[in-house]
CSV table of C-alpha atoms in Angstrom, one decimal:
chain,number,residue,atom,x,y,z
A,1,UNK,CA,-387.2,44.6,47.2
A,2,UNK,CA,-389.7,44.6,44.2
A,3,UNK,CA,-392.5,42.2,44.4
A,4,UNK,CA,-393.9,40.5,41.8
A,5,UNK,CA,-396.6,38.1,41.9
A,6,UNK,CA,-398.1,35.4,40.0
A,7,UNK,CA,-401.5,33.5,40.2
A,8,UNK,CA,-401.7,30.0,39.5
A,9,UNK,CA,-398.3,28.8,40.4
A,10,UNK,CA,-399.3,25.1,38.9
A,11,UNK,CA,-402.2,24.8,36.3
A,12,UNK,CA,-402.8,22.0,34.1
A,13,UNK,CA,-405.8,22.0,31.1
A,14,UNK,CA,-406.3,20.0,28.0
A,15,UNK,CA,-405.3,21.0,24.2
A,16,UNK,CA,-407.7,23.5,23.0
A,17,UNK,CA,-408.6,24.5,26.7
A,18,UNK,CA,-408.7,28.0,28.0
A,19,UNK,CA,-405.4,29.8,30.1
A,20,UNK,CA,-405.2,33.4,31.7
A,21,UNK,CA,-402.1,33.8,34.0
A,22,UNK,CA,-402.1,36.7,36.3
A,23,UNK,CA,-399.2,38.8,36.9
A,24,UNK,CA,-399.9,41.5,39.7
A,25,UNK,CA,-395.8,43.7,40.6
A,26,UNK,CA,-397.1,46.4,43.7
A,27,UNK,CA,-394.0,48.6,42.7
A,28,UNK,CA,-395.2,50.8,40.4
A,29,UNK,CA,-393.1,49.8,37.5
A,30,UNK,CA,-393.6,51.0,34.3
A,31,UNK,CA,-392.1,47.6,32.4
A,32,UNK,CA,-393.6,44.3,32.8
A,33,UNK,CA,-392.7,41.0,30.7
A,34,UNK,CA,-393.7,37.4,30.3
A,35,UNK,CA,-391.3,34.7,29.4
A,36,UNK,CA,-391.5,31.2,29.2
A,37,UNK,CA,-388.3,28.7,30.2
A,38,UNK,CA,-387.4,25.4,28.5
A,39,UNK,CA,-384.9,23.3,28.8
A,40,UNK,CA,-381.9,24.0,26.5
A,41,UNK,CA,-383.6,27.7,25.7
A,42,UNK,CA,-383.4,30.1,28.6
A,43,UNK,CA,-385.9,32.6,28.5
A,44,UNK,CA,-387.8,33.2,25.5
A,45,UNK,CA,-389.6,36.9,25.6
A,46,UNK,CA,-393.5,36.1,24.7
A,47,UNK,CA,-394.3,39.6,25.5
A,48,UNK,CA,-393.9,43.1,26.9
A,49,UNK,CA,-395.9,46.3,28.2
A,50,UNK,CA,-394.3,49.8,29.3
A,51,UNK,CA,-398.0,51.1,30.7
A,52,UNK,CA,-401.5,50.1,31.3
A,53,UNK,CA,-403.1,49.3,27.6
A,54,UNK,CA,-400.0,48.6,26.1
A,55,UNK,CA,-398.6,46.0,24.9
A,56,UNK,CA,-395.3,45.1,22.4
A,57,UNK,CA,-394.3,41.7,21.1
A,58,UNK,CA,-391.6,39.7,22.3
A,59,UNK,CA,-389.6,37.2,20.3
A,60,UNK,CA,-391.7,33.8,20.8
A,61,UNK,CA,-395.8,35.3,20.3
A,62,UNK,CA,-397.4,32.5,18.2
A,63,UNK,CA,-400.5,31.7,20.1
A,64,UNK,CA,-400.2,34.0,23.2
A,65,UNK,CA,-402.0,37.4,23.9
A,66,UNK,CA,-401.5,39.9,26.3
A,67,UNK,CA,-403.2,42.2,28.4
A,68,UNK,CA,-401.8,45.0,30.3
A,69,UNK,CA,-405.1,46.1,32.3
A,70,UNK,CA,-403.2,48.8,35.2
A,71,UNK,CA,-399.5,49.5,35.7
A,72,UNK,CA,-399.5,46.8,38.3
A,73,UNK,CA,-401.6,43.8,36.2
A,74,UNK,CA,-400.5,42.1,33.0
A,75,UNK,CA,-402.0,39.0,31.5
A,76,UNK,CA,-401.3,36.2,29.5
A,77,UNK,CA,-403.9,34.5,27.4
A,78,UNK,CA,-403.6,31.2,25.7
A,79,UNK,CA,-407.2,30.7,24.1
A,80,UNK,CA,-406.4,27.5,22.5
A,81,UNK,CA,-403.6,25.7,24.0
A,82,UNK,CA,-401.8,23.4,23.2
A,83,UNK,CA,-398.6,20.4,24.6
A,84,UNK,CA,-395.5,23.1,22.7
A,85,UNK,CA,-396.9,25.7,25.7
A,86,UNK,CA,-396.1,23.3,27.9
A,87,UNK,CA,-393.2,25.1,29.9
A,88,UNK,CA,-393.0,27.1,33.0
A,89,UNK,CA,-393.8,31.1,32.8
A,90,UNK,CA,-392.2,34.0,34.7
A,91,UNK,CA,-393.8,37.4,34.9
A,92,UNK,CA,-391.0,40.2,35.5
A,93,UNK,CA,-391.1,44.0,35.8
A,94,UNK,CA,-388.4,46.7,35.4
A,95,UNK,CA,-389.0,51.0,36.4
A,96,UNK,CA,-387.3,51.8,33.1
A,97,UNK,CA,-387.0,49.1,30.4
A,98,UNK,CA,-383.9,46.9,29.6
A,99,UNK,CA,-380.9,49.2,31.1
A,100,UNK,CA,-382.7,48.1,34.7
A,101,UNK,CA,-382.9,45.5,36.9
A,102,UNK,CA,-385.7,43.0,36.0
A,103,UNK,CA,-387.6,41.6,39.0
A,104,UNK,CA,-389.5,37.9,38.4
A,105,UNK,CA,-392.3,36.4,40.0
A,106,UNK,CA,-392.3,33.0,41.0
A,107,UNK,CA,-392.8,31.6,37.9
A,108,UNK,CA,-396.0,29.3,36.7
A,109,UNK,CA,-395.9,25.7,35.6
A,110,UNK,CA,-398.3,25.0,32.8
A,111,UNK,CA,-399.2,21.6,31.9
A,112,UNK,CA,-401.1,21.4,28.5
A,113,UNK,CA,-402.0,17.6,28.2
B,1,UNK,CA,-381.9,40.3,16.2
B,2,UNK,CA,-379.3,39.8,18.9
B,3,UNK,CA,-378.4,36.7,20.3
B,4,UNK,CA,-376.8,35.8,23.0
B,5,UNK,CA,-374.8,32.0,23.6
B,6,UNK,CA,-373.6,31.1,27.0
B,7,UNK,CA,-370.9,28.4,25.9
B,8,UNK,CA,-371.0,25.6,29.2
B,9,UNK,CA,-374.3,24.6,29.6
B,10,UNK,CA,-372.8,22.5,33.0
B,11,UNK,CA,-369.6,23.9,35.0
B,12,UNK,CA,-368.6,21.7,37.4
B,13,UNK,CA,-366.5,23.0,40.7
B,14,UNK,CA,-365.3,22.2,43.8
B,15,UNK,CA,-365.9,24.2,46.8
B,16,UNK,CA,-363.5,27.2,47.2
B,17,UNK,CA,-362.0,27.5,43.5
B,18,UNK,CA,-363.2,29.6,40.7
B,19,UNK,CA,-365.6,29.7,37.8
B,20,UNK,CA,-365.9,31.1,35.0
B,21,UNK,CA,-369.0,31.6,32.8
B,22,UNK,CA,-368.6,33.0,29.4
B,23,UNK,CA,-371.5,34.2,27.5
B,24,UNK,CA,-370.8,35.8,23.3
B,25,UNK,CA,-373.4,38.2,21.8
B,26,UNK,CA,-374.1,39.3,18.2
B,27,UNK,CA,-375.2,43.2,18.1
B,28,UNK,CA,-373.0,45.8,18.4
B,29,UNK,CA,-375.4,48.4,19.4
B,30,UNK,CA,-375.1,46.3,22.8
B,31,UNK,CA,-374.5,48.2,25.8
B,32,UNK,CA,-376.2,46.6,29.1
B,33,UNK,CA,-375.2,42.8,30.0
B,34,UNK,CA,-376.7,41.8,33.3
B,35,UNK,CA,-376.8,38.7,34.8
B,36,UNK,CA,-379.3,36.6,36.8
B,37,UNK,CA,-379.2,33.6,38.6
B,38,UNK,CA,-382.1,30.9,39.2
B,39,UNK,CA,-381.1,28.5,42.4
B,40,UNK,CA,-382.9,25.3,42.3
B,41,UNK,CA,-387.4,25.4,41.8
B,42,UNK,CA,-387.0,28.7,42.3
B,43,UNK,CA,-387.3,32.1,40.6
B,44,UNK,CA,-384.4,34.3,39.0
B,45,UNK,CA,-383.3,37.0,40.9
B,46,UNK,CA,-380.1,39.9,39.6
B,47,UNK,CA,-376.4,39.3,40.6
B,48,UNK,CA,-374.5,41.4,38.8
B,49,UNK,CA,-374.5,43.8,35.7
B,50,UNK,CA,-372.0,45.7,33.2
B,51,UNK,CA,-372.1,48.3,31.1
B,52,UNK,CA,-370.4,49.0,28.3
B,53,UNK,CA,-368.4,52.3,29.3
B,54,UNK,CA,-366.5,49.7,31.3
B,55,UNK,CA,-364.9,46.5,30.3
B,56,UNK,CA,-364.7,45.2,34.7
B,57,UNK,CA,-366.9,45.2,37.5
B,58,UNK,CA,-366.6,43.6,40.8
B,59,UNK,CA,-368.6,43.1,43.7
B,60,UNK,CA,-367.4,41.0,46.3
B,61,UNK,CA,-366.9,37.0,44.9
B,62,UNK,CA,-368.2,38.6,41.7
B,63,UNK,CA,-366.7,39.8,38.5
B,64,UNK,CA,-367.9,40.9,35.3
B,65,UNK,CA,-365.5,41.5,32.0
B,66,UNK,CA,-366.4,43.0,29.1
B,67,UNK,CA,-364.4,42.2,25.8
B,68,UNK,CA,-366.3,44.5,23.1
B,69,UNK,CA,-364.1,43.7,20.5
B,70,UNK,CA,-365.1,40.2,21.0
B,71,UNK,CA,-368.5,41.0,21.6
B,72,UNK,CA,-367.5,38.7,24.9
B,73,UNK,CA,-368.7,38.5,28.4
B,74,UNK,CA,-367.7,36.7,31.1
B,75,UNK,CA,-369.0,36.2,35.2
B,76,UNK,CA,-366.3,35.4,37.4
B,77,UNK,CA,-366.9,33.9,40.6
B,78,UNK,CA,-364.0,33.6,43.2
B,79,UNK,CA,-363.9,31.1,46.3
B,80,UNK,CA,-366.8,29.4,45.1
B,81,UNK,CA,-369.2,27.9,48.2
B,82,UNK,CA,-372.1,25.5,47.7
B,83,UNK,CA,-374.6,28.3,48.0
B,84,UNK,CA,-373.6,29.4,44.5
B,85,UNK,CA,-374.8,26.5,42.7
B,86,UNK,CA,-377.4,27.7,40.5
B,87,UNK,CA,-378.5,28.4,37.2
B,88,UNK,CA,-376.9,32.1,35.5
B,89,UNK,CA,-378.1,33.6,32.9
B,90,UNK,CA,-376.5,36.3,31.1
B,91,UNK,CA,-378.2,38.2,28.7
B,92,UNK,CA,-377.4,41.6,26.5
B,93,UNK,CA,-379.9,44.6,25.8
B,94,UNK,CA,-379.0,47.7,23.3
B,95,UNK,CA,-380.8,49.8,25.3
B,96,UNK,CA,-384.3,49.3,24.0
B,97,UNK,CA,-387.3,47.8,25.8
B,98,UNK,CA,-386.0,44.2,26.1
B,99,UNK,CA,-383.8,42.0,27.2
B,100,UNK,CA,-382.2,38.9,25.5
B,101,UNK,CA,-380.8,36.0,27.5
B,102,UNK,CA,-378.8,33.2,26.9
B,103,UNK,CA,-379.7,29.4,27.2
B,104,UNK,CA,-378.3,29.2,30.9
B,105,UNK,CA,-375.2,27.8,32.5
B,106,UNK,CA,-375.9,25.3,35.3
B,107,UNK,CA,-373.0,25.9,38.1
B,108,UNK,CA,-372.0,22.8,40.3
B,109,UNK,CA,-370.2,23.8,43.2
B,110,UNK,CA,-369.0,19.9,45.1
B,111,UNK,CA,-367.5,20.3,48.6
């Protein structure tokens, strides 16, 4: 079973505040992805990477960047956040793109009060 | 870009009949459809997927149809237990780099 991990599970900062949340999958994927979930919208894509210093936009970037640092580490940066990023953020990873199995991490909660 | 509706956003059950969730998408060029299911505070994790050189797939409870005329998509579950309430997801890729998925279709299985 693929595992992905994610670092905070449960942050909360103030508008205009600082965010990095850290996805680390130790299955040498080659795809990794950030959503975000709300209520009523499934997952929205924010971003995607298919290799260490690469990075593609997803459908929902407006104030998120993205880091893809190694094949197992991706990032997501919210430099000046704000309550709309409110939501709860899953990190997933696939070997070969969409036609394969995506694998999520536990998901963060963000709080932007 | 493609979209994908999943038409119940609550399907209510009781314990040993079946559901259905049905999920439309808009692009043609379509050809994966997997779906995922998220049970309660906790992750997704993959159930089942299709492809779109065949309109069925089983496995076990499961069942996936394909209708590509329709662009239509359907999970079927069979002799539903408690365990399967959740949240599924389907979602549609052509074959690119990313996945779209739909809003989510909360399943309510009562005993």
């Amino acid at each position: 079973e693929a595992a992905v991990t994610q670092s905070p599970r449960n942050k909360v900062t103030v508008t205009g505040g600082n965010v990095t949340l850290s996805c680390r999958q130790t299955n040498s994927h080659n795809y990794m992805y950030w959503y975000r979930q709300d209520t009523g919208h499934g997952l929205r894509l924010i971003h995607y990477s298919y290799g260490a210093g690469n990075l593609q936009i997803g459908d929902v970037p407006d104030g998120y960047k993205a880091t893809r640092t190694t094949q197992e580490d991706f990032f997501l940066l919210l430099e000046l956040a704000s309550p709309s990023q409110t939501s709860l953020y899953f990190c997933a990873s696939s070997d070969w793109g969409s036609g394969d199995t995506q694998y999520f991490g536990p998901g963060t909660r963000l709080l932007v009060l | 870009g493609e979209k994908v509706e999943q038409h119940e956003s609550t399907l209510s059950v009781r314990e040993g009949d079946s559901a259905v969730i049905n999920c439309t998408y808009t692009d043609t060029a379509s050809s994966y459809f997997p779906w995922y299911k998220q049970e309660a505070g906790k992750s997704l994790h993959f159930v089942i997927d299709i492809r779109s050189n065949v309109d069925r797939k089983q496995s076990q409870r499961l069942t996936v149809l394909l209708d590509k005329k329709a662009k239509r998509f359907s999970l079927h579950i069979t002799a539903t237990q408690p365990e399967d309430s959740a949240i599924y997801f389907c979602a549609a890729s052509t074959g690119g780099y990313k996945v779209v998925f739909g809003s989510g279709t909360r399943l309510l299985v009562s005993p």
